Structures are given as structure tokens and as C-alpha cells.
Amino acid sequence: MPDELEGRSKNDLATTAAELYYLQDWKMEDIGKKLNLSRSSVSRLLETARNRGIVEFRINRPSDRSNNLAEQLKSKYSISANVIEVFENSTADERLEIVGAETAKKLGNFFRPGITIGLAWGSTISSVSRHMHNYRVANSTVVQLNGAGNDHSTGISYSGEILNQFGQSLGANVVHFPVPAFFDDPAAKQVMWKERSTKRILDIQSRIDLAIFGLGRIDSEVPSQVYQAGYLGKSDLDDLNAEQVVGDIATVFFRSDGSWRDIGLNNRSSGPGLDQLKRTPKRVCVASGIAKIEALRGAIAGGYITDLFIDDLTAEKLLENSN
Amino acid sequence: MPDELEGRSKNDLATTAAELYYLQDWKMEDIGKKLNLSRSSVSRLLETARNRGIVEFRINRPSDRSNNLAEQLKSKYSISANVIEVFENSTADERLEIVGAETAKKLGNFFRPGITIGLAWGSTISSVSRHMHNYRVANSTVVQLNGAGNDHSTGISYSGEILNQFGQSLGANVVHFPVPAFFDDPAAKQVMWKERSTKRILDIQSRIDLAIFGLGRIDSEVPSQVYQAGYLGKSDLDDLNAEQVVGDIATVFFRSDGSWRDIGLNNRSSGPGLDQLKRTPKRVCVASGIAKIEALRGAIAGGYITDLFIDDLTAEKLLENSN
DNA sequence: ATGAATTCTGCACATATGTGCAATAATCAA
DNA sequence: TTGATTATTGCACATATGTGCAGAATTCAT
């Protein structure tokens, strides 16, 4: 045992090796370099870890319930669903955290070297970003899909936190989008969209492999963040109600049939047109809580979702009134 | 997908494959044969299982406390100890079950193809046997160390259950020892020990690679099983007290300094002499509960233990008065 | 302190697992 | 129904991991 390892017990070493190997997918060769041991010594350390119960293999058998729900969502809507079971009587916040954490765990399935990911900010994706694992995806890029500036701030701090957490998780190149969520004047948007710096970001957005988004919703009880806090005025909200808007993806609004083009406010939004979104190969939506049902139905009707992370109750509700 | 797999969801298949691979150490080739798939399909099923969270890797970092206790036991007594942390306020029965289960999990470390294991019956080893994993050790043998017959029964049913559970776990050849725990007359023991059928078993016992035993104890509050239930009469117990016996291993009694030879009752016991036990390469003792302290001290003083599975509280107690 | 016994370590080979690729099967859209 | 697209599968090769063996290091007993 080399000098620098003295004082570290075998259990300690075995635990470190096990964490790197099983939780972070390191190769034994690389762990050996880090611990100043040979590859075969690492193999034996891992055996020790397994033998001593330091490593434990758990099998979480998916319940029939979540399996069935996922299958029904697949056959009815052609959506690949991950149904996340949450304990009963949980608050909406608790549910959001659990869905965020489970989503973060499984998002790695979509990551490939060289991938470009488009990210829409919001409270759901914020929850996911807080739980992101250490994925390390070579040559990856994370680009913000919609600006976050409003009356009170550039929004960079808020959306930037979400972007940076993803960027850190993947070791990705992070591309912020420092424009308002909504322009006051559609003409101002046209002008900005001609700027080379903006065009560069729009170009990246147009070529993303994977979009990750939550859903904003517009019922009058507890509106999503975009409908408050300096993003939209009262007359804007009245317009949205008049247009029968049920929700938004990346600050682009849509109705319950998925239509979005002729909604006036979309001309001022910095988010991508939903036709462009539909051209993205994989479109991952994260939805937590039955308050999202109407927005979810509109997004499904519009065909904007390929993959869905959803809690069990919301999945049930979604399937309930679908006959 | 072959016909016979229809109706089984991918999650179901992935779960089965994961259980066989991670919990029962099956090779992918063999799992493929069982599921009628190729080896590489199994590899992909396992990847699916990992990606979907069906398999979960847990790292149980050993606490400093149990590490420290184990280290102290090692340096003070030259015993390799596994300290098992049990939740506070547990009953003695709960503690015994947890220690039994954890011991069963880790016993596999001692198993090698061709191994011969000597087993002493008792309530502690009964707990271990109830939790034994499916180990499958080629060419293994499990031999009973001490007879279990008493006034009321041959003891085969009780000790046989323990033996058979070990035998099933290892896929081992099981050798029962159908004699009384204690003969009435030492001369009867001498006669039986000349019988060829008995000699054959004694020969196997003399060559065991690993002995597994609990400790009987002889305080007057809650005596171990061997001191009641038709094994010993009142005068026997008086004799044991007069001899200052603190406990027994496989129904062979010893004092607090480990001495055992000149204890009269040992001439009638069917258990192996403790000198012979000492010649066994690995001697695993399982001890749960501080009521075992005096017996444990005697066994340690006699040098009968190489490896110890012990609960945290008992370990603390053992180290406490050792200055 | 010394010799015996046991444990640890890396090398080299054996074995197990990962994965690109092409063919096939299943799914989707018109 | 048909053609296009996507997913699945096994083969064959590449890569990762397991482990026997001999030498070195450590521990144990005297």
C-alpha cells in the first residue's frame, strides 16, 4: 500500500472505489489511477465492498400500476411515459420534488456524446436541475430556449442557475439566451432576431437533439410563474383568456387542441415556434400535479411530446376523461 | 421476441434478469438460456434495468463507529470482527434477527468450492440459518458438530432444520450427527465413539475448514437452550456452577479463562474438544446481545474465535471492561 | 530478533461483458 | 396496404473485469 494511502482504512478505500464505479460509472483502470493502485487491486477492492455489504444491489420492481399507466399512455397517445409513483397525501411541492428527482435520475438515458439540448426554464425544470446527477457527456451543449427577462430583471440569474446546473452535470457548453421572455413590441423582436449574436443562438436552437420542458398553465387559481412577476400585464392575461389559451411551452402559448400560431402574444414571445419544437427528435416533457392537466392535454393534442415524466395521480387523471 | 416471452413486459423481463444477475450472481450466458435470449440481449436488458431505475446501487458507507469498534477488537483480541449496527431500543429477539440476517449476508465470504463446514446448533445459528442466501458452493459439505438428542427427542428435527437450511443454501452434502447432546454415562460415549458410523462423522468433523457457532451461556436469569428442555438435570447445573462455567461452544463447557478440559460434564458431551476446535482454520462465532458477554470473554480467552459477528452494543460492552 | 504463516500486489492470461453492424421485425404515416 | 422509419436481435469483435500465480510485504508465534 503506497504511502499516501496510509491512514485510510480498507473500508474507506473500498467505499470510495465503489462510489466511483457504481454511482459514477468510472472504469477500474481510471479508479486505479486516482487511488494509485493497479486495475486488479481495484477489482479486489470492489469485491471487498460487495462482500462487506458496502455495495448493495436493490431491485425496484416496477409496480403493475405504473406499468399499466405507462402502457395506456403509450397506446392512447403514442407517448413514451415514465410514471413516477409518489406517496399519498403529498403536497404539490413534495410531489414536484420527487418527480424532479426521479426525472433527473433517468434523464441520462437520453444523453449521447455530442448532444445539443434545448432547455426551457420554469419551476418544474428547476426542480429537475436541482437533482441532476454527474453525467459527464462529451462535447455536449445546453442551450436556453426562451429568454427570461422581465420588467424587473434580465432573468439571467434565475434561468442561468437552471442552465448552469445542467451544464455542470453534463460538463456541457452552456449557451444563455439573454432576451426578454416577452418583447413589448413585436417589431423589437424582429430587430433583435436580425442581430448576429441572436442569430447564432437561434441557429443552435434550431438544431437541438433534445428539448426538455415543463408546462406553464393559465387557470386563475395558481398561475404559473410566467403569468405573474412582471412578465405579463393584466390586459395580456385577458387576451390569453379570450384566446382560450390553456398553457405554454417555453413561453409559447397554445390552446386545448394544440393550436398556437394565431395567438397574438406569441409574436412577442422569445420562445421557439411550436412547429420548430416539433422538428426536435426527442421532446421530453415533465409534468407534476393534476393542475397541469389542461395544459398537458393541449400539448399532447399538438403532438409536442415524445417522452413524458409524470406522477401517478396526474397520469390517472389524464387517462380518466379521455374516453 | 420468442413466443413464450409474449405477454411479459420489457420491465418484467429486465427485472427478472436483474435479480438473477445482481442478486444471485448468474452469468449473462446462463440468464439468456433461461429466458431464451442471447447473451447480448441479456446485456441490453440489464442496461435497460439500470436505466429505468429497476436496479439501484446503494453504497452503505460503514460508520466510523462500527469501523472503530472492529479495529479495537482486532488490535486488542486479534479477532476479525464484523460489527453490526442495530437500531436503538430493539428487543433481544429483534437484535438476534438482525444479527442473524447480516451474518447470513456476509458468510458467503468464507465459502469456497470443496469446503467442509462444521455447524453447532443453537438459537443464534438458527437465526442465521433462517436468513441464508442462495450461495451454491460446489462440492461443499455441512457437518453437525454436536448431537441434539435429549430426554424427549432425538433432536434431529430441530438441529436438522438448521443443517438443512445451510445445506440448501450451499447445495451442500449434509451430514447429521444423531447422538444425544449429553450421554448419561461417559462409558456409553466411549462405546458409541468406537462405532464405525460414528467414527465416520467424527473423522469429517476433525477435518472441517470452517466452524460456525453461537455461544451458550449459564447465568441463572435466562439460560440458553442447552441448560433446559431435557438436556441437563438440576445436579448437572449445580456442577456447572461449581466448576465456574461461563458458557459453552457446541455443548462443550468452558470457564472465563477458556479452560475446559477438567470440567466433568465435558466427558459426556458429544461436541468436539475445544483443542480440536482450535485446530479448525476459521472459527466464526456469532454473538448477539450483552447477556453473552461472559461466555464471549471466556471463548476469546481460550482463543476459540478467529472471526466474530457481533452487534454494536455487545461490542462496546466487550471493550468497556477490558482495561 | 527470526522464521513461519498469511495477506497483499501486479502480471498475464482467461473469462465476461459492451457494442457496432447488418438483417429482421415492428411501428408509423399516408 | 405500402413504404418509410424506428427498434430489436444476434454475430463478431473490442473492451472490461476476474483470477491464478509468484514474489513481496505484513503479521504472528516463539
XYZ file of C-alpha atoms (C1' of nucleotides) in Angstrom:
706
model
C 0.000 0.000 0.000
C 1.646 3.289 -1.079
C 2.379 5.939 1.485
C -0.361 8.352 0.544
C -2.972 5.697 1.258
C -1.840 5.090 4.798
C -4.347 6.073 7.369
C -7.201 5.183 5.054
C -8.860 2.006 6.131
C -9.677 -0.691 3.675
C -13.366 0.051 4.200
C -12.780 3.668 3.296
C -10.926 2.783 0.126
C -13.478 0.179 -0.836
C -16.251 2.696 -0.323
C -14.590 5.310 -2.496
C -13.896 2.796 -5.224
C -17.483 1.571 -5.073
C -18.909 5.058 -5.348
C -16.790 5.842 -8.371
C -17.505 2.516 -10.056
C -21.173 2.011 -9.337
C -22.500 5.537 -8.938
C -20.306 7.411 -11.410
C -19.528 4.696 -13.925
C -15.771 5.021 -13.744
C -13.671 2.275 -15.270
C -11.500 0.292 -12.902
C -8.408 1.426 -14.742
C -9.272 5.064 -14.068
C -10.145 4.443 -10.431
C -6.774 2.764 -10.057
C -5.045 5.859 -11.402
C -6.911 8.037 -8.958
C -6.158 5.819 -5.952
C -2.634 4.978 -7.094
C -3.412 1.269 -7.352
C -3.427 -1.211 -10.175
C -6.577 -2.044 -12.022
C -6.685 -5.516 -10.480
C -6.357 -4.107 -6.975
C -9.419 -2.025 -7.706
C -11.259 -5.129 -8.831
C -10.434 -6.733 -5.498
C -11.410 -3.637 -3.555
C -14.796 -3.728 -5.242
C -15.153 -7.388 -4.360
C -14.402 -6.456 -0.778
C -17.014 -3.729 -0.955
C -19.621 -6.183 -2.219
C -18.662 -8.810 0.340
C -18.844 -6.414 3.224
C -22.224 -5.051 2.259
C -20.792 -1.640 1.400
C -22.330 -2.085 -2.028
C -25.912 -3.191 -2.045
C -27.882 -4.132 -5.140
C -31.506 -3.204 -4.916
C -34.160 -4.310 -7.329
C -37.111 -1.967 -7.561
C -39.719 -3.984 -9.308
C -41.937 -1.550 -11.215
C -45.443 -1.829 -9.932
C -48.167 -3.142 -12.129
C -49.909 0.138 -11.610
C -47.180 2.354 -13.057
C -46.535 -0.222 -15.786
C -50.207 -0.200 -16.735
C -50.471 3.554 -16.701
C -47.398 3.882 -18.905
C -48.761 1.308 -21.321
C -52.092 3.054 -21.554
C -50.435 6.384 -22.216
C -48.364 4.736 -24.903
C -51.255 3.143 -26.720
C -53.646 6.066 -26.399
C -51.253 8.921 -27.103
C -48.144 7.276 -28.606
C -46.123 8.866 -25.843
C -43.316 7.061 -24.064
C -44.183 7.667 -20.428
C -42.279 7.275 -17.175
C -44.873 7.152 -14.406
C -43.408 8.143 -11.077
C -45.218 6.885 -8.001
C -45.418 9.413 -5.210
C -46.610 8.641 -1.672
C -50.214 9.535 -0.877
C -51.227 12.819 0.685
C -48.109 14.538 -0.539
C -48.238 18.273 -1.085
C -47.791 19.680 -4.567
C -44.310 20.821 -3.612
C -43.319 17.405 -2.352
C -44.699 15.823 -5.485
C -42.744 18.251 -7.633
C -39.517 17.441 -5.811
C -39.967 13.703 -6.151
C -40.859 13.944 -9.831
C -37.898 16.254 -10.352
C -35.539 13.857 -8.605
C -36.756 10.762 -10.449
C -36.628 12.583 -13.750
C -33.065 13.700 -13.095
C -32.152 10.077 -12.386
C -33.460 8.840 -15.691
C -32.633 11.724 -17.993
C -29.229 10.188 -18.537
C -30.903 7.693 -20.868
C -31.273 10.442 -23.441
C -27.716 11.746 -23.301
C -25.201 10.903 -26.012
C -21.794 12.356 -26.775
C -22.136 15.475 -28.913
C -25.733 16.050 -27.940
C -27.297 19.525 -28.035
C -30.078 20.026 -25.504
C -32.623 22.828 -25.514
C -33.906 23.777 -22.088
C -36.969 25.760 -21.146
C -36.858 27.380 -17.719
C -39.668 27.024 -15.181
C -40.359 25.666 -11.724
C -40.607 22.055 -12.869
C -37.318 22.100 -14.744
C -35.805 23.968 -11.825
C -36.692 21.008 -9.635
C -35.107 18.616 -12.129
C -31.957 20.718 -12.347
C -31.536 20.651 -8.570
C -31.331 16.871 -8.619
C -29.160 16.363 -11.675
C -26.563 13.634 -11.467
C -22.957 13.853 -12.541
C -23.306 12.617 -16.100
C -20.246 13.998 -17.974
C -21.322 13.869 -21.614
C -18.526 14.596 -24.056
C -18.965 17.533 -26.443
C -22.423 18.337 -25.171
C -24.177 21.681 -25.382
C -27.069 23.057 -23.345
C -28.917 25.987 -24.896
C -31.655 28.079 -23.330
C -34.827 28.011 -25.398
C -36.588 31.147 -24.190
C -35.450 34.392 -22.673
C -36.219 35.147 -19.069
C -36.015 38.898 -18.882
C -38.984 40.822 -17.494
C -39.852 44.272 -16.078
C -37.713 43.722 -13.005
C -34.632 41.819 -14.114
C -32.771 40.318 -17.037
C -33.795 36.918 -15.675
C -30.261 35.679 -16.171
C -29.757 34.791 -12.544
C -32.843 32.622 -12.350
C -32.676 30.877 -15.712
C -28.888 30.859 -15.522
C -28.985 28.765 -12.382
C -31.036 26.119 -14.112
C -28.830 26.176 -17.216
C -25.648 26.005 -15.180
C -26.795 23.063 -13.126
C -27.475 21.125 -16.289
C -24.217 22.329 -17.777
C -22.293 21.210 -14.742
C -23.975 17.826 -14.674
C -23.087 17.114 -18.282
C -19.827 19.028 -18.428
C -21.566 20.819 -21.266
C -21.013 24.067 -23.114
C -23.779 26.383 -21.857
C -25.475 28.885 -24.167
C -27.595 31.502 -22.360
C -30.336 33.498 -24.147
C -30.290 36.997 -22.672
C -33.506 38.459 -24.090
C -36.899 39.213 -22.514
C -39.418 36.427 -22.182
C -41.842 38.743 -23.980
C -40.991 41.818 -26.012
C -43.280 44.866 -25.582
C -43.367 45.348 -29.336
C -43.261 42.573 -31.932
C -41.134 44.877 -34.064
C -38.475 44.938 -31.339
C -38.324 41.172 -31.552
C -37.872 41.356 -35.349
C -34.978 43.754 -34.891
C -33.274 41.596 -32.267
C -33.757 38.496 -34.376
C -31.624 40.131 -37.062
C -28.704 40.645 -34.696
C -25.834 38.283 -35.375
C -25.407 37.418 -31.690
C -29.065 36.473 -31.507
C -28.965 34.630 -34.812
C -26.119 32.487 -33.544
C -28.234 31.289 -30.605
C -31.345 30.813 -32.752
C -29.271 28.671 -35.062
C -28.196 26.417 -32.222
C -31.800 26.230 -31.020
C -32.927 25.110 -34.448
C -30.566 22.150 -34.359
C -31.147 20.708 -30.896
C -31.403 16.933 -30.500
C -33.414 17.003 -27.306
C -35.798 19.515 -25.794
C -36.594 19.429 -22.092
C -39.527 21.456 -20.835
C -42.261 21.743 -18.273
C -45.692 23.176 -18.904
C -46.998 26.563 -17.908
C -50.678 26.794 -17.204
C -53.197 29.577 -17.103
C -56.024 28.780 -14.759
C -56.829 31.639 -12.489
C -56.241 29.874 -9.196
C -52.481 29.466 -9.023
C -50.970 30.716 -12.225
C -47.502 29.652 -13.311
C -44.600 31.927 -12.898
C -44.718 33.349 -16.390
C -48.164 34.753 -15.780
C -47.002 36.810 -12.857
C -43.890 38.530 -11.588
C -43.525 41.157 -14.241
C -43.798 39.035 -17.343
C -47.332 39.859 -18.449
C -49.745 42.654 -17.662
C -53.430 42.352 -16.886
C -54.524 43.058 -20.416
C -52.149 40.346 -21.636
C -53.828 37.866 -19.328
C -57.245 38.939 -20.534
C -56.102 38.401 -24.104
C -54.858 34.925 -23.279
C -58.173 34.029 -21.694
C -60.015 35.393 -24.698
C -57.825 33.255 -26.954
C -58.695 30.223 -24.822
C -55.088 29.519 -24.054
C -54.580 26.537 -21.691
C -50.823 26.626 -21.270
C -47.436 27.304 -22.727
C -44.219 25.536 -23.648
C -41.113 27.690 -23.330
C -43.378 30.794 -23.138
C -45.192 29.944 -26.371
C -48.921 29.618 -25.764
C -51.333 27.035 -27.102
C -54.977 26.058 -26.869
C -56.545 22.763 -25.844
C -56.290 21.458 -29.408
C -52.614 22.373 -29.576
C -53.059 25.297 -31.966
C -50.750 28.229 -31.319
C -49.997 30.201 -34.465
C -52.766 32.785 -34.383
C -52.382 33.676 -30.716
C -51.279 37.304 -30.768
C -48.962 37.183 -27.779
C -46.797 34.518 -29.433
C -45.498 37.199 -31.801
C -43.831 38.801 -28.808
C -42.519 35.645 -27.206
C -38.822 34.732 -27.350
C -39.575 31.020 -27.235
C -39.333 28.863 -30.362
C -42.359 28.322 -32.584
C -44.062 25.068 -31.727
C -43.627 23.920 -35.318
C -39.892 24.190 -34.789
C -40.186 22.379 -31.485
C -41.969 19.548 -33.257
C -38.980 19.068 -35.515
C -36.788 18.257 -32.495
C -36.198 14.488 -32.479
C -36.840 13.970 -28.757
C -39.139 16.237 -26.774
C -39.184 15.461 -23.070
C -41.976 16.962 -21.019
C -42.002 16.860 -17.210
C -45.410 17.261 -15.584
C -46.188 17.135 -11.910
C -49.600 17.678 -10.393
C -53.109 17.447 -11.759
C -53.314 21.215 -12.038
C -51.323 20.710 -15.238
C -53.964 18.523 -16.886
C -55.436 21.036 -19.317
C -52.032 22.246 -20.430
C -50.908 18.631 -20.783
C -53.890 17.762 -22.933
C -53.200 20.681 -25.232
C -49.534 19.742 -25.567
C -50.466 16.141 -26.339
C -53.086 17.217 -28.847
C -50.478 19.366 -30.543
C -48.060 16.434 -30.722
C -45.340 18.326 -28.914
C -44.324 15.495 -26.574
C -42.412 12.335 -27.388
C -41.436 11.421 -23.831
C -43.241 12.253 -20.628
C -42.236 12.124 -16.972
C -45.415 12.292 -14.942
C -46.612 11.476 -11.424
C -49.085 8.670 -10.944
C -52.095 10.759 -9.972
C -51.765 13.081 -12.928
C -51.374 10.122 -15.253
C -54.582 8.639 -13.896
C -56.400 11.906 -14.301
C -55.092 12.253 -17.829
C -56.436 8.848 -18.780
C -59.668 9.285 -16.856
C -61.548 11.761 -19.014
C -60.081 10.570 -22.243
C -62.987 8.413 -23.423
C -39.088 -11.894 -29.158
C -39.920 -15.621 -28.951
C -43.477 -16.681 -28.377
C -43.100 -17.796 -24.825
C -41.979 -14.324 -23.807
C -45.064 -12.634 -25.165
C -47.210 -11.080 -22.537
C -44.172 -10.313 -20.420
C -43.383 -6.651 -20.487
C -39.894 -5.436 -21.024
C -39.874 -4.181 -17.428
C -40.788 -7.630 -16.206
C -38.016 -9.269 -18.201
C -35.496 -6.655 -17.164
C -36.434 -7.165 -13.534
C -36.023 -10.911 -13.705
C -32.689 -10.610 -15.461
C -31.517 -8.077 -12.896
C -32.487 -10.271 -9.967
C -30.625 -13.233 -11.401
C -27.561 -11.195 -12.332
C -27.176 -8.886 -9.370
C -28.759 -10.838 -6.520
C -27.865 -14.405 -7.484
C -24.668 -13.879 -9.433
C -25.802 -15.644 -12.585
C -23.737 -15.161 -15.734
C -25.424 -13.419 -18.626
C -24.980 -16.502 -20.777
C -26.965 -18.586 -18.286
C -29.676 -15.982 -17.885
C -30.005 -15.939 -21.650
C -30.555 -19.690 -21.669
C -33.234 -19.379 -19.031
C -35.060 -16.563 -20.799
C -34.459 -17.957 -24.283
C -32.458 -14.924 -25.364
C -28.921 -14.385 -26.475
C -26.256 -13.285 -24.071
C -26.089 -9.852 -25.669
C -29.815 -9.370 -25.346
C -29.417 -10.019 -21.651
C -26.691 -7.408 -21.512
C -29.088 -4.910 -23.067
C -31.915 -5.933 -20.749
C -29.661 -5.230 -17.787
C -28.778 -1.854 -19.248
C -32.491 -1.165 -19.519
C -32.941 -2.221 -15.918
C -30.208 0.147 -14.788
C -31.531 2.983 -16.913
C -35.067 2.633 -15.667
C -34.081 2.555 -12.027
C -35.099 -1.081 -11.639
C -31.565 -1.734 -10.444
C -30.311 0.635 -7.835
C -26.767 0.716 -6.499
C -26.577 1.674 -2.885
C -23.415 2.492 -1.064
C -23.594 1.863 2.646
C -20.650 3.695 3.984
C -19.568 1.870 7.126
C -19.913 4.173 10.050
C -16.865 5.339 11.881
C -18.386 3.800 14.942
C -18.564 0.233 13.665
C -15.191 0.684 11.952
C -13.631 1.823 15.210
C -15.191 -0.964 17.229
C -13.978 -3.554 14.735
C -10.487 -2.099 14.765
C -10.342 -2.097 18.535
C -11.476 -5.700 18.696
C -8.810 -6.557 16.149
C -5.958 -4.921 17.981
C -6.997 -5.996 21.458
C -8.037 -9.571 20.744
C -6.642 -10.343 17.276
C -10.142 -11.153 16.175
C -11.547 -10.148 12.808
C -14.841 -8.588 13.782
C -17.951 -7.599 11.837
C -19.829 -5.112 13.953
C -23.494 -4.990 13.051
C -25.333 -1.794 13.932
C -28.812 -2.400 15.246
C -31.394 0.341 15.814
C -31.785 1.563 19.372
C -34.334 0.188 21.784
C -34.558 -3.083 19.921
C -35.613 -6.165 21.833
C -33.194 -9.055 22.231
C -35.217 -11.014 19.692
C -35.097 -8.206 17.149
C -31.395 -7.844 17.698
C -30.884 -11.546 17.182
C -32.809 -11.482 13.919
C -30.856 -8.553 12.543
C -27.515 -10.031 13.544
C -28.609 -13.349 12.046
C -29.620 -11.711 8.794
C -26.475 -9.636 8.432
C -24.317 -12.621 9.282
C -26.082 -14.718 6.664
C -25.384 -11.977 4.113
C -21.683 -11.971 4.779
C -20.997 -15.616 5.465
C -20.546 -16.149 1.763
C -17.119 -14.561 2.104
C -15.902 -17.725 3.795
C -17.253 -20.207 1.280
C -15.001 -21.875 -1.259
C -15.623 -24.842 -3.536
C -14.930 -28.062 -1.709
C -15.312 -26.521 1.712
C -16.358 -28.570 4.741
C -18.269 -26.606 7.357
C -18.923 -27.677 10.932
C -22.106 -26.299 12.417
C -23.156 -26.073 16.032
C -26.901 -25.837 16.605
C -28.420 -23.146 18.848
C -30.806 -20.214 18.709
C -28.239 -17.831 17.264
C -27.244 -20.155 14.450
C -30.907 -20.917 13.918
C -31.453 -17.232 13.249
C -28.557 -17.214 10.784
C -29.873 -20.298 9.010
C -33.284 -18.683 8.522
C -31.715 -15.882 6.529
C -29.208 -17.817 4.467
C -28.752 -16.734 0.871
C -28.641 -18.952 -2.172
C -24.903 -19.481 -2.368
C -24.410 -22.744 -4.328
C -20.903 -23.838 -3.363
C -19.605 -26.752 -5.391
C -18.600 -29.932 -3.562
C -19.376 -28.479 -0.174
C -20.220 -30.402 2.961
C -22.033 -29.271 6.092
C -21.480 -31.472 9.151
C -23.213 -31.190 12.507
C -20.711 -30.694 15.335
C -22.736 -31.819 18.334
C -25.664 -34.158 18.838
C -29.020 -32.729 19.768
C -30.765 -35.677 21.364
C -32.194 -35.256 24.859
C -34.705 -36.926 27.226
C -37.630 -36.015 25.000
C -36.473 -36.350 21.382
C -33.637 -37.298 19.104
C -33.235 -33.599 18.371
C -32.977 -34.411 14.685
C -35.953 -32.268 13.755
C -34.613 -29.163 15.433
C -30.948 -29.414 14.538
C -31.861 -30.958 11.205
C -33.772 -27.857 10.222
C -30.719 -25.718 10.812
C -28.429 -28.125 8.972
C -30.789 -28.441 6.046
C -31.164 -24.713 5.611
C -27.418 -24.367 5.363
C -27.231 -27.409 3.114
C -29.853 -25.982 0.803
C -28.179 -22.599 0.668
C -24.852 -24.075 -0.347
C -26.182 -27.040 -2.302
C -24.042 -28.989 0.145
C -23.851 -32.594 1.234
C -25.379 -32.596 4.741
C -24.024 -34.857 7.486
C -26.276 -35.140 10.542
C -24.959 -36.341 13.936
C -27.747 -38.436 15.540
C -26.465 -38.810 19.066
C -27.504 -37.202 22.375
C -26.156 -33.800 23.282
C -25.039 -35.365 26.556
C -24.682 -39.065 27.334
C -25.844 -40.244 30.762
C -22.672 -42.293 31.173
C -19.245 -41.366 29.797
C -18.733 -45.044 29.087
C -21.697 -45.010 26.696
C -19.993 -42.232 24.794
C -16.779 -44.276 24.577
C -18.749 -47.183 23.147
C -20.514 -45.054 20.565
C -17.271 -43.362 19.575
C -15.971 -46.823 18.551
C -18.858 -47.424 16.176
C -17.847 -47.125 12.549
C -20.852 -44.963 11.657
C -19.916 -42.537 14.427
C -16.236 -42.666 13.561
C -17.019 -41.641 10.007
C -18.738 -38.471 11.228
C -16.020 -37.738 13.782
C -13.477 -38.023 11.007
C -15.302 -35.419 8.908
C -15.576 -33.180 11.971
C -11.841 -33.388 12.516
C -11.184 -32.069 9.040
C -13.531 -29.155 8.769
C -12.292 -25.923 7.204
C -14.752 -23.641 8.923
C -16.658 -23.867 12.166
C -19.766 -21.742 12.736
C -21.149 -21.475 16.245
C -23.007 -19.347 18.711
C -22.352 -19.247 22.429
C -24.383 -20.845 25.150
C -24.352 -19.118 28.464
C -25.082 -20.179 32.010
C -26.287 -17.232 34.030
C -29.313 -18.035 36.069
C -31.626 -15.426 34.583
C -32.348 -16.652 31.081
C -30.315 -19.760 30.446
C -29.607 -20.920 26.912
C -31.489 -23.772 25.446
C -28.943 -26.429 26.332
C -29.418 -25.755 30.030
C -33.078 -26.512 29.888
C -35.517 -28.601 27.926
C -34.343 -32.033 28.941
C -30.657 -31.703 28.223
C -29.302 -31.332 31.748
C -30.687 -32.126 35.180
C -30.548 -29.945 38.284
C -27.453 -31.626 39.628
C -25.710 -31.084 36.315
C -26.429 -27.381 36.568
C -25.135 -27.296 40.124
C -21.950 -28.978 38.930
C -21.502 -26.454 36.178
C -21.890 -23.609 38.617
C -19.405 -25.224 40.984
C -16.964 -25.548 38.074
C -17.408 -21.835 37.357
C -18.519 -22.483 33.829
C -19.492 -19.319 31.922
C -20.665 -20.816 28.655
C -20.336 -23.484 26.017
C -19.401 -23.923 22.396
C -21.200 -26.796 20.682
C -22.208 -28.121 24.117
C -18.620 -28.156 25.381
C -18.273 -26.041 28.511
C -15.527 -23.608 29.432
C -14.636 -21.147 32.164
C -13.864 -17.442 31.946
C -10.203 -18.170 31.199
C -11.164 -20.554 28.417
C -10.152 -23.708 30.250
C -12.411 -26.683 29.568
C -10.571 -29.993 29.947
C -11.170 -30.768 33.595
C -14.867 -29.947 33.582
C -16.548 -33.252 34.330
C -19.597 -32.800 32.148
C -17.448 -32.407 29.037
C -16.717 -36.143 29.226
C -20.380 -36.760 28.446
C -20.761 -34.137 25.752
C -20.996 -35.099 22.085
C -19.395 -31.834 20.985
C -15.785 -31.661 19.812
C -12.997 -30.954 22.281
C -12.067 -27.309 22.200
C -8.490 -28.247 21.357
C -9.805 -29.819 18.222
C -11.947 -26.779 17.528
C -8.827 -24.640 17.817
C -7.258 -26.587 15.004
C -10.001 -25.515 12.627
C -8.559 -22.856 10.305
C -11.526 -20.464 10.543
C -13.771 -20.318 13.582
C -16.734 -17.998 13.151
C -18.635 -17.014 16.260
C -21.964 -15.183 16.142
C -22.897 -13.267 19.286
C -25.956 -11.127 19.804
C -26.845 -9.374 22.996
C -24.846 -8.309 26.021
C -26.122 -11.269 28.003
C -23.444 -13.215 26.109
C -20.564 -11.122 27.427
C -19.153 -13.566 29.989
C -19.345 -16.501 27.596
C -17.758 -14.339 24.900
C -14.904 -13.350 27.178
C -14.223 -16.971 28.001
C -14.235 -18.001 24.348
C -11.886 -15.156 23.481
C -9.565 -16.005 26.365
C -9.482 -19.584 25.119
C -8.594 -18.432 21.617
C -11.525 -20.246 20.063
C -12.622 -17.417 17.784
C -10.970 -16.167 14.614
C -13.935 -14.252 13.252
C -16.767 -12.650 15.134
C -20.159 -11.300 14.096
C -21.393 -9.123 16.900
C -23.940 -6.361 17.463
C -22.712 -2.885 18.277
C -23.845 -2.732 21.880
C -22.257 -6.042 22.790
C -19.034 -4.990 21.106
C -18.982 -1.826 23.164
C -19.623 -3.731 26.326
C -16.891 -6.184 25.458
C -14.347 -3.409 25.025
C -15.598 -1.466 28.019
C -14.304 -3.565 30.902
C -11.256 -4.757 29.111
C -8.716 -2.338 30.642
C 15.093 -10.915 16.513
C 13.887 -14.787 13.421
C 11.375 -17.925 10.829
C 6.785 -19.411 9.531
C 2.422 -18.285 8.043
C -0.693 -15.239 5.995
C -2.051 -11.422 3.191
C -1.349 -8.269 -0.495
C 0.029 -6.959 -5.131
C 0.784 -6.727 -10.121
C 1.434 -9.509 -14.314
C -0.530 -12.214 -17.643
C -3.930 -14.956 -19.177
C -8.895 -16.403 -19.048
C -13.448 -15.073 -18.972
C -17.303 -11.915 -19.045
C -19.468 -8.019 -20.838
C -20.137 -3.971 -24.161
C -21.342 -2.574 -28.616
C -21.013 -1.686 -33.943
C -23.171 -3.542 -37.705
C -26.357 -5.660 -40.790
C -30.547 -8.085 -41.070
C -35.085 -8.558 -39.389
C -39.217 -7.168 -37.085
C -42.297 -3.771 -35.513
C -44.315 0.702 -35.752
C -45.878 4.811 -38.016
C -47.808 7.812 -41.586
C -50.077 8.477 -45.828
C -51.994 -1.589 -47.881
C -47.401 0.163 -48.726
C -43.254 2.331 -47.968
C -40.523 4.802 -44.577
C -38.807 4.934 -40.113
C -37.566 3.086 -35.839
C -36.498 -0.623 -32.689
C -34.742 -5.187 -31.852
C -31.620 -9.002 -32.371
C -27.527 -11.959 -32.818
C -22.779 -12.203 -34.652
C -18.263 -10.914 -34.165
C -15.001 -8.095 -32.454
C -13.412 -4.780 -28.788
C -13.068 -3.784 -24.184
C -13.537 -4.568 -19.274
C -13.175 -7.478 -15.494
C -11.856 -11.870 -12.858
C -8.280 -14.526 -11.026
C -4.071 -17.930 -10.756
C 0.478 -17.399 -9.692
C 4.806 -15.929 -7.854
C 7.095 -12.516 -5.345
C 6.890 -9.027 -1.788
C 5.077 -7.277 2.402
C 2.966 -7.905 6.701
C 1.578 -10.429 10.669
C 2.109 -13.971 14.052
C 4.410 -17.077 17.260
C 8.437 -18.280 19.643
